[in-house]
Tab-separated table of C-alpha atoms in Angstrom:
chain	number	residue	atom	x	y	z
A	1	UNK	CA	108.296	132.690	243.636
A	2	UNK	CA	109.697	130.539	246.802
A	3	UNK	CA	112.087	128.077	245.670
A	4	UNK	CA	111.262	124.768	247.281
A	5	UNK	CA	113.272	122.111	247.970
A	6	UNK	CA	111.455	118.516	249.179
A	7	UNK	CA	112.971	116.234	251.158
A	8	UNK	CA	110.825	112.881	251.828
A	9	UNK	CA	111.892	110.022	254.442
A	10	UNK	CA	109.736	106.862	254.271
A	11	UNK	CA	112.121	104.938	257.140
A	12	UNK	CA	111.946	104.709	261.045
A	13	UNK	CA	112.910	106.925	263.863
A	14	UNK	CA	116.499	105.668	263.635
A	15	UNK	CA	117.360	105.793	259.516
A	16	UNK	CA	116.180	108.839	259.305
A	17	UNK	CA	118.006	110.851	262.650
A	18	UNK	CA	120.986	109.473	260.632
A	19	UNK	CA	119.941	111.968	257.774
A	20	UNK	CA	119.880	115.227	259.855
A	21	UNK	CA	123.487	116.057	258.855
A	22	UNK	CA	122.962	115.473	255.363
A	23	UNK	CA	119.655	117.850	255.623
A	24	UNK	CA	122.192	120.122	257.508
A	25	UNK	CA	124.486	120.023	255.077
A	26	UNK	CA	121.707	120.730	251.938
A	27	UNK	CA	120.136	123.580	254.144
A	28	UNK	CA	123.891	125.161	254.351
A	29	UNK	CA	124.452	124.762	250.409
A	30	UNK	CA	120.705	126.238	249.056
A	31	UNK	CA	120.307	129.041	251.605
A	32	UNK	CA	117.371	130.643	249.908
A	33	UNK	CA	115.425	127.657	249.821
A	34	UNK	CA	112.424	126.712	251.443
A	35	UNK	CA	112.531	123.225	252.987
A	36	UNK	CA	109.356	120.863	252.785
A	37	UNK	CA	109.208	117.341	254.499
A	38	UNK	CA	107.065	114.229	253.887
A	39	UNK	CA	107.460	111.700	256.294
A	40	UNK	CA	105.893	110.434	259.755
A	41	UNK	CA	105.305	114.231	260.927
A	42	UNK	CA	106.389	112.674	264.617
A	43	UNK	CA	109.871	112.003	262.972
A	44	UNK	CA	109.704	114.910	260.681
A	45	UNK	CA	108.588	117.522	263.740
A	46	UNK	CA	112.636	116.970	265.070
A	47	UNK	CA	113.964	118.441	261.856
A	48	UNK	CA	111.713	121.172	262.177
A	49	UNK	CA	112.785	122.203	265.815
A	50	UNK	CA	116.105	121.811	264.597
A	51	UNK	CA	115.151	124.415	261.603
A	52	UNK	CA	116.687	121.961	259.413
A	53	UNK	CA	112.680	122.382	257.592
A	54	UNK	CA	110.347	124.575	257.195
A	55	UNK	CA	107.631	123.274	256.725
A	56	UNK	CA	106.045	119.361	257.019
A	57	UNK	CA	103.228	117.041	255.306
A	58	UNK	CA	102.158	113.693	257.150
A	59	UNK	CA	102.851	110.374	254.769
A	60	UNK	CA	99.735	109.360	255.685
A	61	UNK	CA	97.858	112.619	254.517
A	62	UNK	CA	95.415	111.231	251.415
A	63	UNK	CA	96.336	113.565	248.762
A	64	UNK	CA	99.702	112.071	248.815
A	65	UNK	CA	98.312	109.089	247.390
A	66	UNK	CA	99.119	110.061	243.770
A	67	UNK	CA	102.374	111.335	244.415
A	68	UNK	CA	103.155	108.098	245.908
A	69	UNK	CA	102.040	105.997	243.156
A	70	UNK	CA	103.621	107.968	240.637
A	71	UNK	CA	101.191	109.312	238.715
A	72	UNK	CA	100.710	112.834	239.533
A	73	UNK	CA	102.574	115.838	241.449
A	74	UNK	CA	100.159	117.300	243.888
A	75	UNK	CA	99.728	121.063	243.873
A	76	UNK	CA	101.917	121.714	247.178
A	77	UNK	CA	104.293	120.027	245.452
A	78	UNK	CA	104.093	121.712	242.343
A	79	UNK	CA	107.231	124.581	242.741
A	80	UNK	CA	109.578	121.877	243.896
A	81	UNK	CA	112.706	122.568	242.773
A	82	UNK	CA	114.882	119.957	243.910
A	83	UNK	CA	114.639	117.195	245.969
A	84	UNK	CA	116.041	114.166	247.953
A	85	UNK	CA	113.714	110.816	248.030
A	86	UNK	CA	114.836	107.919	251.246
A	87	UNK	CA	111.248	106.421	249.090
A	88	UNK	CA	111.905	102.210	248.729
A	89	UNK	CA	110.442	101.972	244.691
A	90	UNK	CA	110.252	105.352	244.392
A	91	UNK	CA	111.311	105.481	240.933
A	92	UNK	CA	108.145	107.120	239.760
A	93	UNK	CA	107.708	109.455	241.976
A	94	UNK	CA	111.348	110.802	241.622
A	95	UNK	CA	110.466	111.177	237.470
A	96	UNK	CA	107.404	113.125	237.841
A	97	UNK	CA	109.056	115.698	240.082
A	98	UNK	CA	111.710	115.952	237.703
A	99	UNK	CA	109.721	117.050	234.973
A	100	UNK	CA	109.534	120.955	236.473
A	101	UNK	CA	112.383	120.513	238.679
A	102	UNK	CA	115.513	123.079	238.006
A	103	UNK	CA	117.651	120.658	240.068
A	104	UNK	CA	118.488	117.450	240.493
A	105	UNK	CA	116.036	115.076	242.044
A	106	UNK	CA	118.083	112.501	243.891
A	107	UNK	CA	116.717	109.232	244.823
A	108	UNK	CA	118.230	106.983	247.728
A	109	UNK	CA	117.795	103.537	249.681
A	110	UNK	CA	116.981	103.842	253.254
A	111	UNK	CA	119.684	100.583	253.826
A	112	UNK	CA	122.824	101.362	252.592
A	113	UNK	CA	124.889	99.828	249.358
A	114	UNK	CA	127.926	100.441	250.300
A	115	UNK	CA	129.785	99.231	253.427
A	116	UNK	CA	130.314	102.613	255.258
A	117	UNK	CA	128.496	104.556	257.665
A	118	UNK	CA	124.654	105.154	256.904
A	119	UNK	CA	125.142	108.925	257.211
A	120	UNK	CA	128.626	108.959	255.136
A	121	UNK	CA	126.752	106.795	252.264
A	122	UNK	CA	123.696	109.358	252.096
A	123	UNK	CA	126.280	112.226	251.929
A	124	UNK	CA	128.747	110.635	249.337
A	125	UNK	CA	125.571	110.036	247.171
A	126	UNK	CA	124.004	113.375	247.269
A	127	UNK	CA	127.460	115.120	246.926
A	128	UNK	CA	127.570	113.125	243.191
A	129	UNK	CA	124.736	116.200	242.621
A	130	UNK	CA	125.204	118.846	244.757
A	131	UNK	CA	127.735	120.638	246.362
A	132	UNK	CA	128.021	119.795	250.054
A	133	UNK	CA	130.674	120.318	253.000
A	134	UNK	CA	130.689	117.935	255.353
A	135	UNK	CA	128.396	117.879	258.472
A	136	UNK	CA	129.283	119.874	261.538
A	137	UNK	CA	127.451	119.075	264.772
A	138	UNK	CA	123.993	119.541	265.134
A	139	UNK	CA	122.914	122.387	267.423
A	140	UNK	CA	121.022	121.126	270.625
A	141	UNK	CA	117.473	119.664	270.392
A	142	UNK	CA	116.590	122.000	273.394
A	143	UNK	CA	118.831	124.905	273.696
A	144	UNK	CA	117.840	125.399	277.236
A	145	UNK	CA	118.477	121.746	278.263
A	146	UNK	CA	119.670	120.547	281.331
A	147	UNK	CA	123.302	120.475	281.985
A	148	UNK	CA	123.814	117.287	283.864
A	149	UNK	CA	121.164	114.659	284.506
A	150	UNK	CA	120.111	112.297	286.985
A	151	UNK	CA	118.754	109.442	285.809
A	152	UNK	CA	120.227	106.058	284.273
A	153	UNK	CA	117.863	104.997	282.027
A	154	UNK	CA	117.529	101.280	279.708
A	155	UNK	CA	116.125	101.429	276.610
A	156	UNK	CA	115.770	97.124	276.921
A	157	UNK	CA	113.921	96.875	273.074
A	158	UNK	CA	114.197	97.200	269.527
A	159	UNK	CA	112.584	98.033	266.512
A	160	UNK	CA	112.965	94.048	265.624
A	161	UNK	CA	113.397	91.111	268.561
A	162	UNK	CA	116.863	90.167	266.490
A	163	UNK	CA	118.650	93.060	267.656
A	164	UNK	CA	117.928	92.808	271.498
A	165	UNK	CA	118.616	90.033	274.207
A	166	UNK	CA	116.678	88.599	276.964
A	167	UNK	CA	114.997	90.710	279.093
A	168	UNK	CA	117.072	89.390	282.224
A	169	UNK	CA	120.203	90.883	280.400
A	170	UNK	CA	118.818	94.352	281.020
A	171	UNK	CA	118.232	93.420	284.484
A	172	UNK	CA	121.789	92.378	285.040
A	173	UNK	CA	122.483	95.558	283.415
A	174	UNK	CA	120.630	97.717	286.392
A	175	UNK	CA	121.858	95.836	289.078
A	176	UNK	CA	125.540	96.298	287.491
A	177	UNK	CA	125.006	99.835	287.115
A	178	UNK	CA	123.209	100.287	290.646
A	179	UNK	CA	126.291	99.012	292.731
A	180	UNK	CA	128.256	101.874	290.586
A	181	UNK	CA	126.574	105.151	289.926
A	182	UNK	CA	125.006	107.277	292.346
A	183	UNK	CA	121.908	108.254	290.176
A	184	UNK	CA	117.926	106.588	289.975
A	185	UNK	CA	117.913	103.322	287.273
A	186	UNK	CA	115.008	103.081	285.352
A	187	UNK	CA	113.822	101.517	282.063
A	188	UNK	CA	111.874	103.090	279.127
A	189	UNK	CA	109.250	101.128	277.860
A	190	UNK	CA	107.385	101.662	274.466
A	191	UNK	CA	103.958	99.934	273.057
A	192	UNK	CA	105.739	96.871	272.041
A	193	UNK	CA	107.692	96.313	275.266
A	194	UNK	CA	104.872	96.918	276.757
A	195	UNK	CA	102.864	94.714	274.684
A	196	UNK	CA	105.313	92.224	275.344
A	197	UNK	CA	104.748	92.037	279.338
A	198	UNK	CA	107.674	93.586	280.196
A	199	UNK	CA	105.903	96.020	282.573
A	200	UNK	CA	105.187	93.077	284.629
A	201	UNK	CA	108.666	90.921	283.966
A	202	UNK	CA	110.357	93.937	285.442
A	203	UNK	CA	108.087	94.278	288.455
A	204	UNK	CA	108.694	96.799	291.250
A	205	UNK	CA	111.346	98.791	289.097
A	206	UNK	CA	111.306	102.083	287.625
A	207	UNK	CA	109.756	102.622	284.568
A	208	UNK	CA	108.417	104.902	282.269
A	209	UNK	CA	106.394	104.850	279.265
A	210	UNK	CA	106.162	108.214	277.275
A	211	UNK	CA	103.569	108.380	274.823
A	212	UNK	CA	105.269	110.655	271.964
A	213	UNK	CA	108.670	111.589	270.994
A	214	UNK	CA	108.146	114.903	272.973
A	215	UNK	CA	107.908	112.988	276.072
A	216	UNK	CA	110.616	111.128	275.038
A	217	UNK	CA	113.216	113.719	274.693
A	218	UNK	CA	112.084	115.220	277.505
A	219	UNK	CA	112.772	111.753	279.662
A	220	UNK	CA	115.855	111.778	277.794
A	221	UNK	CA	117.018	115.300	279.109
A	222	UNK	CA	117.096	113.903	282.836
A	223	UNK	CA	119.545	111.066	281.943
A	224	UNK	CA	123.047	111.103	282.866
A	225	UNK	CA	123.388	108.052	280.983
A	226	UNK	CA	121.629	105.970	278.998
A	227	UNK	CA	121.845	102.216	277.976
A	228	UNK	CA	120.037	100.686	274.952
A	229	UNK	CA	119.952	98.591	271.897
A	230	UNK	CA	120.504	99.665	267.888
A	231	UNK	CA	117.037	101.479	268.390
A	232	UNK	CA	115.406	105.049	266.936
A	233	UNK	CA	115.354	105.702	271.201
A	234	UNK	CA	119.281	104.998	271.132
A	235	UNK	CA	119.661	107.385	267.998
A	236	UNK	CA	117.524	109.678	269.507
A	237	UNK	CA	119.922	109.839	272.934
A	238	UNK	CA	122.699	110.398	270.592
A	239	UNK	CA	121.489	113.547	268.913
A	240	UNK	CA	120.417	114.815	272.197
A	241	UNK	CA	124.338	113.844	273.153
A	242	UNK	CA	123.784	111.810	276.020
A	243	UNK	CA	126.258	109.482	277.194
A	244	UNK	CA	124.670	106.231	275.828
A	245	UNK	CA	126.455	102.509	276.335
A	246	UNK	CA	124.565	101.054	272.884
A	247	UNK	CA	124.872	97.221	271.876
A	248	UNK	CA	124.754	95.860	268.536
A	249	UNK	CA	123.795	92.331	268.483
A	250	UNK	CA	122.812	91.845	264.746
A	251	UNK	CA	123.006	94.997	263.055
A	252	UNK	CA	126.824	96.586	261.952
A	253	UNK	CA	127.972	99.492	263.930
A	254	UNK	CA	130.004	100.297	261.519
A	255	UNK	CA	126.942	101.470	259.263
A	256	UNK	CA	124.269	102.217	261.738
A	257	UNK	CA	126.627	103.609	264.684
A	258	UNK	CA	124.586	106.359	266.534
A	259	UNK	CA	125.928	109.667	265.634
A	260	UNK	CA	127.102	111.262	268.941
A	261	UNK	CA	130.008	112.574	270.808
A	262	UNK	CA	130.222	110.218	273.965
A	263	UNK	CA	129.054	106.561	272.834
A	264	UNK	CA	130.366	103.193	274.196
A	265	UNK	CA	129.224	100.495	271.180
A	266	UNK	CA	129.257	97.032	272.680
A	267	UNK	CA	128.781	94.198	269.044
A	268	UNK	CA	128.102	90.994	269.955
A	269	UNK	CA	125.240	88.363	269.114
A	270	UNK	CA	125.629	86.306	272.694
A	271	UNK	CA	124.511	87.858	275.843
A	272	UNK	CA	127.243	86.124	277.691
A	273	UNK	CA	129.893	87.834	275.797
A	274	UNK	CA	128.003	91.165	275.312
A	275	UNK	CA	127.531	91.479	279.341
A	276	UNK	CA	131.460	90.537	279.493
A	277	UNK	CA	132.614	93.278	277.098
A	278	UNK	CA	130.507	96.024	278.905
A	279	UNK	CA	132.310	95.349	281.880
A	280	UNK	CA	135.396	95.574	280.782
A	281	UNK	CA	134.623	98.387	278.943
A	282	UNK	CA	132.155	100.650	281.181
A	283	UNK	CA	135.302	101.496	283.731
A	284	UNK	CA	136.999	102.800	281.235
A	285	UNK	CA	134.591	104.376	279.923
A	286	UNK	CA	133.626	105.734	283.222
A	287	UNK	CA	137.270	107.501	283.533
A	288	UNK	CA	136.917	109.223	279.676
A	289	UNK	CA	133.249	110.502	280.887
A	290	UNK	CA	132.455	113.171	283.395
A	291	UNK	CA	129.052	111.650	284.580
A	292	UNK	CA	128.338	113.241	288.145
């Protein structure tokens, strides 16, 4: 019988890209296991290309109803021998998949309890039941990906209006970056910008609006740098190890830092101060970074 071990993510884009080296790091210790993912299949469909899982069921799929209330394990669930739960009162769930489980069943909070890195936390937790090393890099997103890029690209939103300025910031930002970098600006718009009127606030300048996260890493690929907010796009750019300038203007780097090798974190609640510190900053930056 194929020994399965479950892994379910109920979070966003950005909480649970912060998981991948902990999935790494359970695929490396249980070898022989077969790796099944609940979650939004969008989010989930990464992992796979990553062949950090094998296989994936959609959170929204209606035979996960019971699971999610606790009451009953569904069939394709039924060999699951271990398992880690990101599952916000998921108490119920986690003790019914005990009950034929041969290993432990490990339940965790999306937000963090202790004052460390998101991805750290997740790790020290699950190491409490299983034996772990620690994370190495993730291999590339797209193997065949493009060296060097040749767009800039800003990411001007969020996944909440707190953690973003003004949407002149971002154009200060292009015109900054215009007069230095040899390379196409552009901004990346999703359905909330977009339902927000930015399209038409930013008027004449480049944008683009991919409609999945396929055409998203794709866009991605073509940037030689990228420029956003504490966003699942920002976290995104980091596992795809783009050079990213990312600000944090209400959220902690400190536990929600993007993971990735070549990232200038600008923290700062006032625009005024968060424009100031880039500039000081970005030359620097621009010396430590081969960009063109």
């Amino acid at each position: 019988m194929i020994k399965t071990f479950l892994i379910c993510h109920m979070g966003a884009l950005g909480d649970f890209l912060l998981t991948l080296p902990v999935i790494q790091s359970l695929r490396a210790a249980l070898p022989s296991h077969f790796f099944t993912g609940i979650g939004c299949r969008e989010h989930l469909e990464i992992a796979v290309r990553l062949k950090l899982l094998d296989h994936i069921y959609d959170r929204e799929a209606r035979w996960l109803i019971p699971f999610f209330a606790g009451t009953e394990v569904p069939d394709a669930l039924s060999h699951t021998d271990g398992a880690v739960l990101w599952m916000p009162g998921g108490e119920s769930s986690a003790e019914i998949l005990m009950k034929n489980a041969s290993m432990p069943v490990v339940l965790l909070p999306i937000i963090p309890t202790a004052n460390i890195h998101a991805t750290r936390f997740y790790f020290n937790q699950i190491s409490k039941h299983y034996y772990l090393r620690n994370p190495v890099q993730l291999p590339p997103l797209f193997p065949s990906s493009i060296k060097r890029g040749s767009l800039v690209l800003i990411h001007p939103g969020s996944g909440s209006p707190s953690k973003h300025y003004s949407i002149n910031f971002y154009r200060k930002l292009e015109s900054f970056l215009v007069d230095r970098m040899n390379c196409e600006t552009g901004f990346i718009l999703g359905p909330v910008e977009t339902e927000a009127g930015l399209p038409e606030k930013l008027g004449h300048r480049l944008i683009f609006q991919p409609q999945n996260l396929f055409e998203l890493s794709q866009l991605l690929e073509r940037a030689v740098l990228f420029v956003g907010n504490d966003s699942g796009v920002s976290h995104l750019a980091g596992l795809m190890n783009r050079k990213a300038v990312v600000f944090y203007r209400s959220t902690d780097p400190g536990i929600w830092k993007i993971n990735g090798s070549q990232i200038l974190v600008i923290r700062s609640e006032q625009e005024a101060e968060a424009f100031d510190k880039f500039q000081e900053a970005f030359a620097e930056f621009l010396k430590t970074s081969e960009f063109l």
